[in-house]
């Protein structure tokens, strides 16, 4: 079922009911939730308001939490005496908003759920309101909460699903068969294709193919493969052997990525690159970023990433040292890429001396100093201009977080999202084709500011290639 149909079904299911909302749903939907539900009473337990307050300074979720807090404050000021019994929302007729400070006694829950936690308090509010004779439903994006609600306390539980969720992953390429003479024309016209040939490409795009964003058209003929980047007003042939920072793309897709990354920021400010482990996402991106920095097209390179680690939390405070030392465990992929570039720039011969080794180490140190690596929490309050900005491991961010990160881009900034949707470490997000990152790409793919490519061939090792295939099939 399409997400929009699911949302319509959810609105119909909740109509006329008392909807106890968990913080997780509020921070996935934002106040957009009020445009989805209709004719119901939305109950926010006091502990939910407390959790929203705790999230208000969060780098990316903070703006969603603050939206809810501002709404609550607006009605506290105007209808404070009625807020605990329900106030009608002026901009959303039929919806009553209620902050519930009571009904939190957990004795109505099964013994093993009476643990004093916020989750148990929310469940208790739902049960106690039901005991008052109300038709109650729980809205939560936390699966254990829904499980407890449905199976143990007998209250219907539902999940909010974003409108752009459950989309078909967009690989960023379409295959087009051209006749031999047209293949020859690609070579004749070189980088800039003539209008007639570009129109031929556009006329033969498969149904649903995006033509406003940069899309790779893989042109296949007899014993020939050529990539053409087609956008709203241009068609660019991709060279097979593009070199950046001393390395050359090994596959056609890697060369397409280089071309996307080298497009000026005012022409193509957002690029995303997906692919399994070892496909070269990070290496190609860092190499191109350093090349663009050397050419003075940007003032700095900043890499942001989440601090999720194989299902654990995002804590870095207990690690020793400053932010650089604390980020080291999460910066390994970036440093590996930089060290590879240093080896290319200062290669060692068989008879290399200690001085040669030291030169290579010095080059790696110099390149590292050109790249700022920071946790995503450091993005709060910043507006980055003239920056080559990389969001590493973007699959670990929710749709709302990614869109909020994009909103921080200043003039002259290029944003690159690198991701592997099969390896989501954030336990609150889905992986594979249901990953939030695909939802963002689906929303951007028909805009002129965006280009995407999926790298398919693993260059790291045969082991990495097999592991990546298994991960993809498991999702």
PDB file of N, CA, C and O in Angstrom, residues 82-152:
ATOM      1  N   UNK A  82      -7.650  25.366  29.977  1.00  0.00           N
ATOM      2  CA  UNK A  82      -8.357  24.281  29.291  1.00  0.00           C
ATOM      3  C   UNK A  82      -7.415  23.246  28.677  1.00  0.00           C
ATOM      4  O   UNK A  82      -7.872  22.217  28.173  1.00  0.00           O
ATOM      5  N   UNK A  83      -6.108  23.503  28.725  1.00  0.00           N
ATOM      6  CA  UNK A  83      -5.163  22.652  28.010  1.00  0.00           C
ATOM      7  C   UNK A  83      -5.172  21.219  28.531  1.00  0.00           C
ATOM      8  O   UNK A  83      -4.951  20.273  27.779  1.00  0.00           O
ATOM      9  N   UNK A  84      -5.456  21.045  29.829  1.00  0.00           N
ATOM     10  CA  UNK A  84      -5.451  19.682  30.362  1.00  0.00           C
ATOM     11  C   UNK A  84      -6.764  18.937  30.113  1.00  0.00           C
ATOM     12  O   UNK A  84      -6.879  17.754  30.415  1.00  0.00           O
ATOM     13  N   UNK A  85      -7.751  19.627  29.551  1.00  0.00           N
ATOM     14  CA  UNK A  85      -9.002  18.954  29.187  1.00  0.00           C
ATOM     15  C   UNK A  85      -9.210  18.949  27.677  1.00  0.00           C
ATOM     16  O   UNK A  85     -10.058  18.219  27.161  1.00  0.00           O
ATOM     17  N   UNK A  86      -8.437  19.759  26.965  1.00  0.00           N
ATOM     18  CA  UNK A  86      -8.503  19.770  25.509  1.00  0.00           C
ATOM     19  C   UNK A  86      -8.900  21.117  24.949  1.00  0.00           C
ATOM     20  O   UNK A  86      -9.922  21.684  25.331  1.00  0.00           O
ATOM     21  N   UNK A  87      -8.076  21.663  24.046  1.00  0.00           N
ATOM     22  CA  UNK A  87      -8.406  22.922  23.386  1.00  0.00           C
ATOM     23  C   UNK A  87      -8.487  22.678  21.882  1.00  0.00           C
ATOM     24  O   UNK A  87      -7.723  21.894  21.317  1.00  0.00           O
ATOM     25  N   UNK A  88      -9.432  23.347  21.253  1.00  0.00           N
ATOM     26  CA  UNK A  88      -9.595  23.205  19.805  1.00  0.00           C
ATOM     27  C   UNK A  88      -8.489  23.955  19.088  1.00  0.00           C
ATOM     28  O   UNK A  88      -8.212  25.117  19.399  1.00  0.00           O
ATOM     29  N   UNK A  89      -7.836  23.300  18.142  1.00  0.00           N
ATOM     30  CA  UNK A  89      -6.773  23.937  17.375  1.00  0.00           C
ATOM     31  C   UNK A  89      -7.377  24.782  16.263  1.00  0.00           C
ATOM     32  O   UNK A  89      -8.126  24.284  15.423  1.00  0.00           O
ATOM     33  N   UNK A  90      -7.036  26.062  16.261  1.00  0.00           N
ATOM     34  CA  UNK A  90      -7.665  27.008  15.328  1.00  0.00           C
ATOM     35  C   UNK A  90      -7.357  26.677  13.873  1.00  0.00           C
ATOM     36  O   UNK A  90      -8.205  26.815  13.009  1.00  0.00           O
ATOM     37  N   UNK A  91      -6.127  26.266  13.607  1.00  0.00           N
ATOM     38  CA  UNK A  91      -5.726  25.999  12.227  1.00  0.00           C
ATOM     39  C   UNK A  91      -6.016  24.570  11.780  1.00  0.00           C
ATOM     40  O   UNK A  91      -5.758  24.213  10.630  1.00  0.00           O
ATOM     41  N   UNK A  92      -6.541  23.761  12.702  1.00  0.00           N
ATOM     42  CA  UNK A  92      -6.834  22.365  12.370  1.00  0.00           C
ATOM     43  C   UNK A  92      -8.190  21.990  12.975  1.00  0.00           C
ATOM     44  O   UNK A  92      -8.258  21.310  14.004  1.00  0.00           O
ATOM     45  N   UNK A  93      -9.263  22.445  12.334  1.00  0.00           N
ATOM     46  CA  UNK A  93     -10.610  22.195  12.849  1.00  0.00           C
ATOM     47  C   UNK A  93     -10.863  20.696  13.057  1.00  0.00           C
ATOM     48  O   UNK A  93     -10.472  19.871  12.227  1.00  0.00           O
ATOM     49  N   UNK A  94     -11.497  20.404  14.167  1.00  0.00           N
ATOM     50  CA  UNK A  94     -11.816  19.011  14.462  1.00  0.00           C
ATOM     51  C   UNK A  94     -10.806  18.332  15.359  1.00  0.00           C
ATOM     52  O   UNK A  94     -11.052  17.235  15.877  1.00  0.00           O
ATOM     53  N   UNK A  95      -9.625  18.968  15.567  1.00  0.00           N
ATOM     54  CA  UNK A  95      -8.595  18.366  16.415  1.00  0.00           C
ATOM     55  C   UNK A  95      -8.509  19.135  17.723  1.00  0.00           C
ATOM     56  O   UNK A  95      -8.399  20.355  17.732  1.00  0.00           O
ATOM     57  N   UNK A  96      -8.599  18.402  18.824  1.00  0.00           N
ATOM     58  CA  UNK A  96      -8.401  18.967  20.160  1.00  0.00           C
ATOM     59  C   UNK A  96      -7.045  18.524  20.681  1.00  0.00           C
ATOM     60  O   UNK A  96      -6.687  17.348  20.555  1.00  0.00           O
ATOM     61  N   UNK A  97      -6.304  19.456  21.236  1.00  0.00           N
ATOM     62  CA  UNK A  97      -4.994  19.143  21.815  1.00  0.00           C
ATOM     63  C   UNK A  97      -5.104  19.129  23.328  1.00  0.00           C
ATOM     64  O   UNK A  97      -5.637  20.064  23.931  1.00  0.00           O
ATOM     65  N   UNK A  98      -4.603  18.075  23.936  1.00  0.00           N
ATOM     66  CA  UNK A  98      -4.704  17.927  25.392  1.00  0.00           C
ATOM     67  C   UNK A  98      -3.366  17.497  25.962  1.00  0.00           C
ATOM     68  O   UNK A  98      -2.761  16.530  25.503  1.00  0.00           O
ATOM     69  N   UNK A  99      -2.863  18.246  26.935  1.00  0.00           N
ATOM     70  CA  UNK A  99      -1.670  17.841  27.675  1.00  0.00           C
ATOM     71  C   UNK A  99      -2.152  17.182  28.966  1.00  0.00           C
ATOM     72  O   UNK A  99      -2.874  17.811  29.749  1.00  0.00           O
ATOM     73  N   UNK A 100      -1.761  15.933  29.161  1.00  0.00           N
ATOM     74  CA  UNK A 100      -2.295  15.136  30.266  1.00  0.00           C
ATOM     75  C   UNK A 100      -1.276  14.976  31.391  1.00  0.00           C
ATOM     76  O   UNK A 100      -0.330  14.195  31.292  1.00  0.00           O
ATOM     77  N   UNK A 101      -1.454  15.746  32.495  1.00  0.00           N
ATOM     78  CA  UNK A 101      -0.533  15.635  33.621  1.00  0.00           C
ATOM     79  C   UNK A 101      -0.898  14.502  34.579  1.00  0.00           C
ATOM     80  O   UNK A 101      -0.096  14.110  35.423  1.00  0.00           O
ATOM     81  N   UNK A 102      -2.124  13.982  34.443  1.00  0.00           N
ATOM     82  CA  UNK A 102      -2.623  12.949  35.359  1.00  0.00           C
ATOM     83  C   UNK A 102      -2.739  11.600  34.646  1.00  0.00           C
ATOM     84  O   UNK A 102      -2.140  11.379  33.616  1.00  0.00           O
ATOM     85  N   UNK A 103      -3.525  10.719  35.220  1.00  0.00           N
ATOM     86  CA  UNK A 103      -3.768   9.390  34.651  1.00  0.00           C
ATOM     87  C   UNK A 103      -2.469   8.607  34.435  1.00  0.00           C
ATOM     88  O   UNK A 103      -2.376   7.771  33.533  1.00  0.00           O
ATOM     89  N   UNK A 104      -1.460   8.875  35.226  1.00  0.00           N
ATOM     90  CA  UNK A 104      -0.152   8.254  35.009  1.00  0.00           C
ATOM     91  C   UNK A 104       0.170   7.130  35.993  1.00  0.00           C
ATOM     92  O   UNK A 104       1.282   6.602  35.994  1.00  0.00           O
ATOM     93  N   UNK A 105      -0.811   6.741  36.820  1.00  0.00           N
ATOM     94  CA  UNK A 105      -0.597   5.673  37.799  1.00  0.00           C
ATOM     95  C   UNK A 105      -0.341   4.358  37.074  1.00  0.00           C
ATOM     96  O   UNK A 105      -1.196   3.863  36.337  1.00  0.00           O
ATOM     97  N   UNK A 106       0.819   3.764  37.306  1.00  0.00           N
ATOM     98  CA  UNK A 106       1.205   2.568  36.564  1.00  0.00           C
ATOM     99  C   UNK A 106       0.641   1.273  37.153  1.00  0.00           C
ATOM    100  O   UNK A 106       0.872   0.185  36.601  1.00  0.00           O
ATOM    101  N   UNK A 107      -0.125   1.359  38.230  1.00  0.00           N
ATOM    102  CA  UNK A 107      -0.680   0.148  38.829  1.00  0.00           C
ATOM    103  C   UNK A 107      -1.680  -0.547  37.910  1.00  0.00           C
ATOM    104  O   UNK A 107      -1.992  -1.730  38.097  1.00  0.00           O
ATOM    105  N   UNK A 108      -2.163   0.159  36.914  1.00  0.00           N
ATOM    106  CA  UNK A 108      -3.097  -0.441  35.970  1.00  0.00           C
ATOM    107  C   UNK A 108      -2.385  -1.278  34.907  1.00  0.00           C
ATOM    108  O   UNK A 108      -3.040  -1.953  34.100  1.00  0.00           O
ATOM    109  N   UNK A 109      -1.068  -1.231  34.897  1.00  0.00           N
ATOM    110  CA  UNK A 109      -0.285  -2.004  33.924  1.00  0.00           C
ATOM    111  C   UNK A 109       0.115  -3.355  34.496  1.00  0.00           C
ATOM    112  O   UNK A 109       0.141  -3.543  35.721  1.00  0.00           O
ATOM    113  N   UNK A 110       0.437  -4.328  33.628  1.00  0.00           N
ATOM    114  CA  UNK A 110       1.003  -5.593  34.122  1.00  0.00           C
ATOM    115  C   UNK A 110       2.253  -5.317  34.953  1.00  0.00           C
ATOM    116  O   UNK A 110       2.973  -4.345  34.705  1.00  0.00           O
ATOM    117  N   UNK A 111       2.515  -6.170  35.931  1.00  0.00           N
ATOM    118  CA  UNK A 111       3.607  -5.951  36.878  1.00  0.00           C
ATOM    119  C   UNK A 111       4.949  -5.653  36.202  1.00  0.00           C
ATOM    120  O   UNK A 111       5.677  -4.758  36.612  1.00  0.00           O
ATOM    121  N   UNK A 112       5.275  -6.398  35.129  1.00  0.00           N
ATOM    122  CA  UNK A 112       6.610  -6.240  34.534  1.00  0.00           C
ATOM    123  C   UNK A 112       6.763  -4.919  33.779  1.00  0.00           C
ATOM    124  O   UNK A 112       7.879  -4.528  33.424  1.00  0.00           O
ATOM    125  N   UNK A 113       5.648  -4.206  33.551  1.00  0.00           N
ATOM    126  CA  UNK A 113       5.731  -2.907  32.889  1.00  0.00           C
ATOM    127  C   UNK A 113       5.743  -1.753  33.880  1.00  0.00           C
ATOM    128  O   UNK A 113       5.923  -0.602  33.485  1.00  0.00           O
ATOM    129  N   UNK A 114       5.572  -2.044  35.152  1.00  0.00           N
ATOM    130  CA  UNK A 114       5.539  -0.990  36.170  1.00  0.00           C
ATOM    131  C   UNK A 114       6.969  -0.649  36.613  1.00  0.00           C
ATOM    132  O   UNK A 114       7.362  -0.875  37.751  1.00  0.00           O
ATOM    133  N   UNK A 115       7.745  -0.073  35.671  1.00  0.00           N
ATOM    134  CA  UNK A 115       9.161   0.186  35.951  1.00  0.00           C
ATOM    135  C   UNK A 115       9.479   1.666  36.120  1.00  0.00           C
ATOM    136  O   UNK A 115      10.637   2.056  36.255  1.00  0.00           O
ATOM    137  N   UNK A 116       8.445   2.525  36.083  1.00  0.00           N
ATOM    138  CA  UNK A 116       8.657   3.951  36.275  1.00  0.00           C
ATOM    139  C   UNK A 116       9.228   4.681  35.076  1.00  0.00           C
ATOM    140  O   UNK A 116       9.508   5.878  35.149  1.00  0.00           O
ATOM    141  N   UNK A 117       9.418   3.987  33.961  1.00  0.00           N
ATOM    142  CA  UNK A 117       9.998   4.617  32.776  1.00  0.00           C
ATOM    143  C   UNK A 117       8.977   5.520  32.090  1.00  0.00           C
ATOM    144  O   UNK A 117       7.772   5.435  32.336  1.00  0.00           O
ATOM    145  N   UNK A 118       9.473   6.376  31.203  1.00  0.00           N
ATOM    146  CA  UNK A 118       8.575   7.245  30.440  1.00  0.00           C
ATOM    147  C   UNK A 118       7.640   6.435  29.555  1.00  0.00           C
ATOM    148  O   UNK A 118       6.459   6.758  29.425  1.00  0.00           O
ATOM    149  N   UNK A 119       8.168   5.359  28.961  1.00  0.00           N
ATOM    150  CA  UNK A 119       7.328   4.532  28.096  1.00  0.00           C
ATOM    151  C   UNK A 119       6.167   3.923  28.881  1.00  0.00           C
ATOM    152  O   UNK A 119       5.021   3.910  28.410  1.00  0.00           O
ATOM    153  N   UNK A 120       6.471   3.429  30.071  1.00  0.00           N
ATOM    154  CA  UNK A 120       5.417   2.829  30.891  1.00  0.00           C
ATOM    155  C   UNK A 120       4.406   3.885  31.331  1.00  0.00           C
ATOM    156  O   UNK A 120       3.205   3.616  31.427  1.00  0.00           O
ATOM    157  N   UNK A 121       4.873   5.095  31.585  1.00  0.00           N
ATOM    158  CA  UNK A 121       3.962   6.179  31.966  1.00  0.00           C
ATOM    159  C   UNK A 121       2.999   6.503  30.829  1.00  0.00           C
ATOM    160  O   UNK A 121       1.802   6.725  31.043  1.00  0.00           O
ATOM    161  N   UNK A 122       3.515   6.533  29.611  1.00  0.00           N
ATOM    162  CA  UNK A 122       2.658   6.799  28.444  1.00  0.00           C
ATOM    163  C   UNK A 122       1.618   5.703  28.287  1.00  0.00           C
ATOM    164  O   UNK A 122       0.430   5.971  28.037  1.00  0.00           O
ATOM    165  N   UNK A 123       2.047   4.451  28.454  1.00  0.00           N
ATOM    166  CA  UNK A 123       1.107   3.332  28.375  1.00  0.00           C
ATOM    167  C   UNK A 123       0.060   3.422  29.477  1.00  0.00           C
ATOM    168  O   UNK A 123      -1.124   3.133  29.263  1.00  0.00           O
ATOM    169  N   UNK A 124       0.504   3.843  30.667  1.00  0.00           N
ATOM    170  CA  UNK A 124      -0.430   3.974  31.787  1.00  0.00           C
ATOM    171  C   UNK A 124      -1.482   5.038  31.506  1.00  0.00           C
ATOM    172  O   UNK A 124      -2.670   4.864  31.815  1.00  0.00           O
ATOM    173  N   UNK A 125      -1.073   6.147  30.917  1.00  0.00           N
ATOM    174  CA  UNK A 125      -2.028   7.196  30.558  1.00  0.00           C
ATOM    175  C   UNK A 125      -3.081   6.641  29.607  1.00  0.00           C
ATOM    176  O   UNK A 125      -4.282   6.881  29.767  1.00  0.00           O
ATOM    177  N   UNK A 126      -2.639   5.863  28.622  1.00  0.00           N
ATOM    178  CA  UNK A 126      -3.582   5.282  27.660  1.00  0.00           C
ATOM    179  C   UNK A 126      -4.566   4.347  28.350  1.00  0.00           C
ATOM    180  O   UNK A 126      -5.783   4.402  28.106  1.00  0.00           O
ATOM    181  N   UNK A 127      -4.063   3.483  29.227  1.00  0.00           N
ATOM    182  CA  UNK A 127      -4.934   2.520  29.925  1.00  0.00           C
ATOM    183  C   UNK A 127      -5.924   3.232  30.828  1.00  0.00           C
ATOM    184  O   UNK A 127      -7.129   2.917  30.848  1.00  0.00           O
ATOM    185  N   UNK A 128      -5.454   4.218  31.584  1.00  0.00           N
ATOM    186  CA  UNK A 128      -6.328   4.898  32.542  1.00  0.00           C
ATOM    187  C   UNK A 128      -7.395   5.739  31.841  1.00  0.00           C
ATOM    188  O   UNK A 128      -8.518   5.860  32.334  1.00  0.00           O
ATOM    189  N   UNK A 129      -7.051   6.320  30.692  1.00  0.00           N
ATOM    190  CA  UNK A 129      -8.077   7.037  29.930  1.00  0.00           C
ATOM    191  C   UNK A 129      -9.112   6.067  29.376  1.00  0.00           C
ATOM    192  O   UNK A 129     -10.304   6.374  29.326  1.00  0.00           O
ATOM    193  N   UNK A 130      -8.667   4.889  28.986  1.00  0.00           N
ATOM    194  CA  UNK A 130      -9.606   3.871  28.505  1.00  0.00           C
ATOM    195  C   UNK A 130     -10.543   3.430  29.626  1.00  0.00           C
ATOM    196  O   UNK A 130     -11.738   3.193  29.401  1.00  0.00           O
ATOM    197  N   UNK A 131     -10.007   3.345  30.836  1.00  0.00           N
ATOM    198  CA  UNK A 131     -10.843   2.965  31.987  1.00  0.00           C
ATOM    199  C   UNK A 131     -11.901   4.011  32.297  1.00  0.00           C
ATOM    200  O   UNK A 131     -12.920   3.717  32.925  1.00  0.00           O
ATOM    201  N   UNK A 132     -11.657   5.239  31.827  1.00  0.00           N
ATOM    202  CA  UNK A 132     -12.657   6.300  31.993  1.00  0.00           C
ATOM    203  C   UNK A 132     -13.757   6.198  30.945  1.00  0.00           C
ATOM    204  O   UNK A 132     -14.640   7.071  30.880  1.00  0.00           O
ATOM    205  N   UNK A 133     -13.692   5.164  30.131  1.00  0.00           N
ATOM    206  CA  UNK A 133     -14.733   4.955  29.134  1.00  0.00           C
ATOM    207  C   UNK A 133     -14.458   5.577  27.783  1.00  0.00           C
ATOM    208  O   UNK A 133     -15.350   5.640  26.926  1.00  0.00           O
ATOM    209  N   UNK A 134     -13.218   6.033  27.555  1.00  0.00           N
ATOM    210  CA  UNK A 134     -12.887   6.680  26.282  1.00  0.00           C
ATOM    211  C   UNK A 134     -12.367   5.666  25.271  1.00  0.00           C
ATOM    212  O   UNK A 134     -11.793   4.632  25.645  1.00  0.00           O
ATOM    213  N   UNK A 135     -12.572   5.951  23.996  1.00  0.00           N
ATOM    214  CA  UNK A 135     -12.074   5.099  22.917  1.00  0.00           C
ATOM    215  C   UNK A 135     -10.649   5.544  22.588  1.00  0.00           C
ATOM    216  O   UNK A 135     -10.429   6.538  21.893  1.00  0.00           O
ATOM    217  N   UNK A 136      -9.659   4.793  23.084  1.00  0.00           N
ATOM    218  CA  UNK A 136      -8.262   5.218  23.065  1.00  0.00           C
ATOM    219  C   UNK A 136      -7.459   4.434  22.033  1.00  0.00           C
ATOM    220  O   UNK A 136      -7.659   3.229  21.842  1.00  0.00           O
ATOM    221  N   UNK A 137      -6.553   5.134  21.375  1.00  0.00           N
ATOM    222  CA  UNK A 137      -5.572   4.505  20.481  1.00  0.00           C
ATOM    223  C   UNK A 137      -4.207   5.088  20.801  1.00  0.00           C
ATOM    224  O   UNK A 137      -4.097   6.242  21.225  1.00  0.00           O
ATOM    225  N   UNK A 138      -3.157   4.280  20.616  1.00  0.00           N
ATOM    226  CA  UNK A 138      -1.786   4.742  20.839  1.00  0.00           C
ATOM    227  C   UNK A 138      -1.121   4.981  19.496  1.00  0.00           C
ATOM    228  O   UNK A 138      -1.208   4.155  18.592  1.00  0.00           O
ATOM    229  N   UNK A 139      -0.429   6.125  19.354  1.00  0.00           N
ATOM    230  CA  UNK A 139       0.342   6.424  18.156  1.00  0.00           C
ATOM    231  C   UNK A 139       1.816   6.427  18.549  1.00  0.00           C
ATOM    232  O   UNK A 139       2.263   7.283  19.319  1.00  0.00           O
ATOM    233  N   UNK A 140       2.576   5.474  18.030  1.00  0.00           N
ATOM    234  CA  UNK A 140       3.987   5.359  18.417  1.00  0.00           C
ATOM    235  C   UNK A 140       4.792   4.762  17.278  1.00  0.00           C
ATOM    236  O   UNK A 140       4.350   3.835  16.595  1.00  0.00           O
ATOM    237  N   UNK A 141       5.986   5.282  17.072  1.00  0.00           N
ATOM    238  CA  UNK A 141       6.916   4.712  16.101  1.00  0.00           C
ATOM    239  C   UNK A 141       7.937   3.807  16.767  1.00  0.00           C
ATOM    240  O   UNK A 141       8.940   3.447  16.170  1.00  0.00           O
ATOM    241  N   UNK A 142       7.648   3.447  18.009  1.00  0.00           N
ATOM    242  CA  UNK A 142       8.484   2.533  18.779  1.00  0.00           C
ATOM    243  C   UNK A 142       7.796   1.169  18.784  1.00  0.00           C
ATOM    244  O   UNK A 142       6.746   0.999  19.400  1.00  0.00           O
ATOM    245  N   UNK A 143       8.379   0.185  18.091  1.00  0.00           N
ATOM    246  CA  UNK A 143       7.733  -1.109  17.944  1.00  0.00           C
ATOM    247  C   UNK A 143       7.441  -1.801  19.275  1.00  0.00           C
ATOM    248  O   UNK A 143       6.339  -2.332  19.471  1.00  0.00           O
ATOM    249  N   UNK A 144       8.376  -1.834  20.261  1.00  0.00           N
ATOM    250  CA  UNK A 144       8.039  -2.456  21.545  1.00  0.00           C
ATOM    251  C   UNK A 144       6.836  -1.797  22.225  1.00  0.00           C
ATOM    252  O   UNK A 144       6.015  -2.493  22.849  1.00  0.00           O
ATOM    253  N   UNK A 145       6.719  -0.467  22.087  1.00  0.00           N
ATOM    254  CA  UNK A 145       5.562   0.224  22.663  1.00  0.00           C
ATOM    255  C   UNK A 145       4.270  -0.268  22.023  1.00  0.00           C
ATOM    256  O   UNK A 145       3.271  -0.546  22.705  1.00  0.00           O
ATOM    257  N   UNK A 146       4.273  -0.386  20.708  1.00  0.00           N
ATOM    258  CA  UNK A 146       3.075  -0.862  20.012  1.00  0.00           C
ATOM    259  C   UNK A 146       2.763  -2.305  20.401  1.00  0.00           C
ATOM    260  O   UNK A 146       1.605  -2.687  20.541  1.00  0.00           O
ATOM    261  N   UNK A 147       3.801  -3.091  20.577  1.00  0.00           N
ATOM    262  CA  UNK A 147       3.621  -4.493  20.958  1.00  0.00           C
ATOM    263  C   UNK A 147       2.990  -4.603  22.345  1.00  0.00           C
ATOM    264  O   UNK A 147       2.019  -5.342  22.544  1.00  0.00           O
ATOM    265  N   UNK A 148       3.536  -3.867  23.310  1.00  0.00           N
ATOM    266  CA  UNK A 148       2.963  -3.880  24.661  1.00  0.00           C
ATOM    267  C   UNK A 148       1.513  -3.412  24.633  1.00  0.00           C
ATOM    268  O   UNK A 148       0.637  -3.985  25.303  1.00  0.00           O
ATOM    269  N   UNK A 149       1.263  -2.361  23.864  1.00  0.00           N
ATOM    270  CA  UNK A 149      -0.076  -1.778  23.825  1.00  0.00           C
ATOM    271  C   UNK A 149      -1.094  -2.760  23.244  1.00  0.00           C
ATOM    272  O   UNK A 149      -2.180  -2.961  23.812  1.00  0.00           O
ATOM    273  N   UNK A 150      -0.760  -3.369  22.137  1.00  0.00           N
ATOM    274  CA  UNK A 150      -1.715  -4.245  21.451  1.00  0.00           C
ATOM    275  C   UNK A 150      -1.905  -5.579  22.153  1.00  0.00           C
ATOM    276  O   UNK A 150      -3.032  -6.061  22.306  1.00  0.00           O
ATOM    277  N   UNK A 151      -0.787  -6.187  22.591  1.00  0.00           N
ATOM    278  CA  UNK A 151      -0.866  -7.549  23.113  1.00  0.00           C
ATOM    279  C   UNK A 151      -1.090  -7.640  24.618  1.00  0.00           C
ATOM    280  O   UNK A 151      -1.686  -8.609  25.099  1.00  0.00           O
ATOM    281  N   UNK A 152      -0.620  -6.645  25.364  1.00  0.00           N
ATOM    282  CA  UNK A 152      -0.654  -6.781  26.822  1.00  0.00           C
ATOM    283  C   UNK A 152      -1.692  -5.903  27.508  1.00  0.00           C
ATOM    284  O   UNK A 152      -2.184  -6.260  28.576  1.00  0.00           O
TER     285      UNK A 152
END
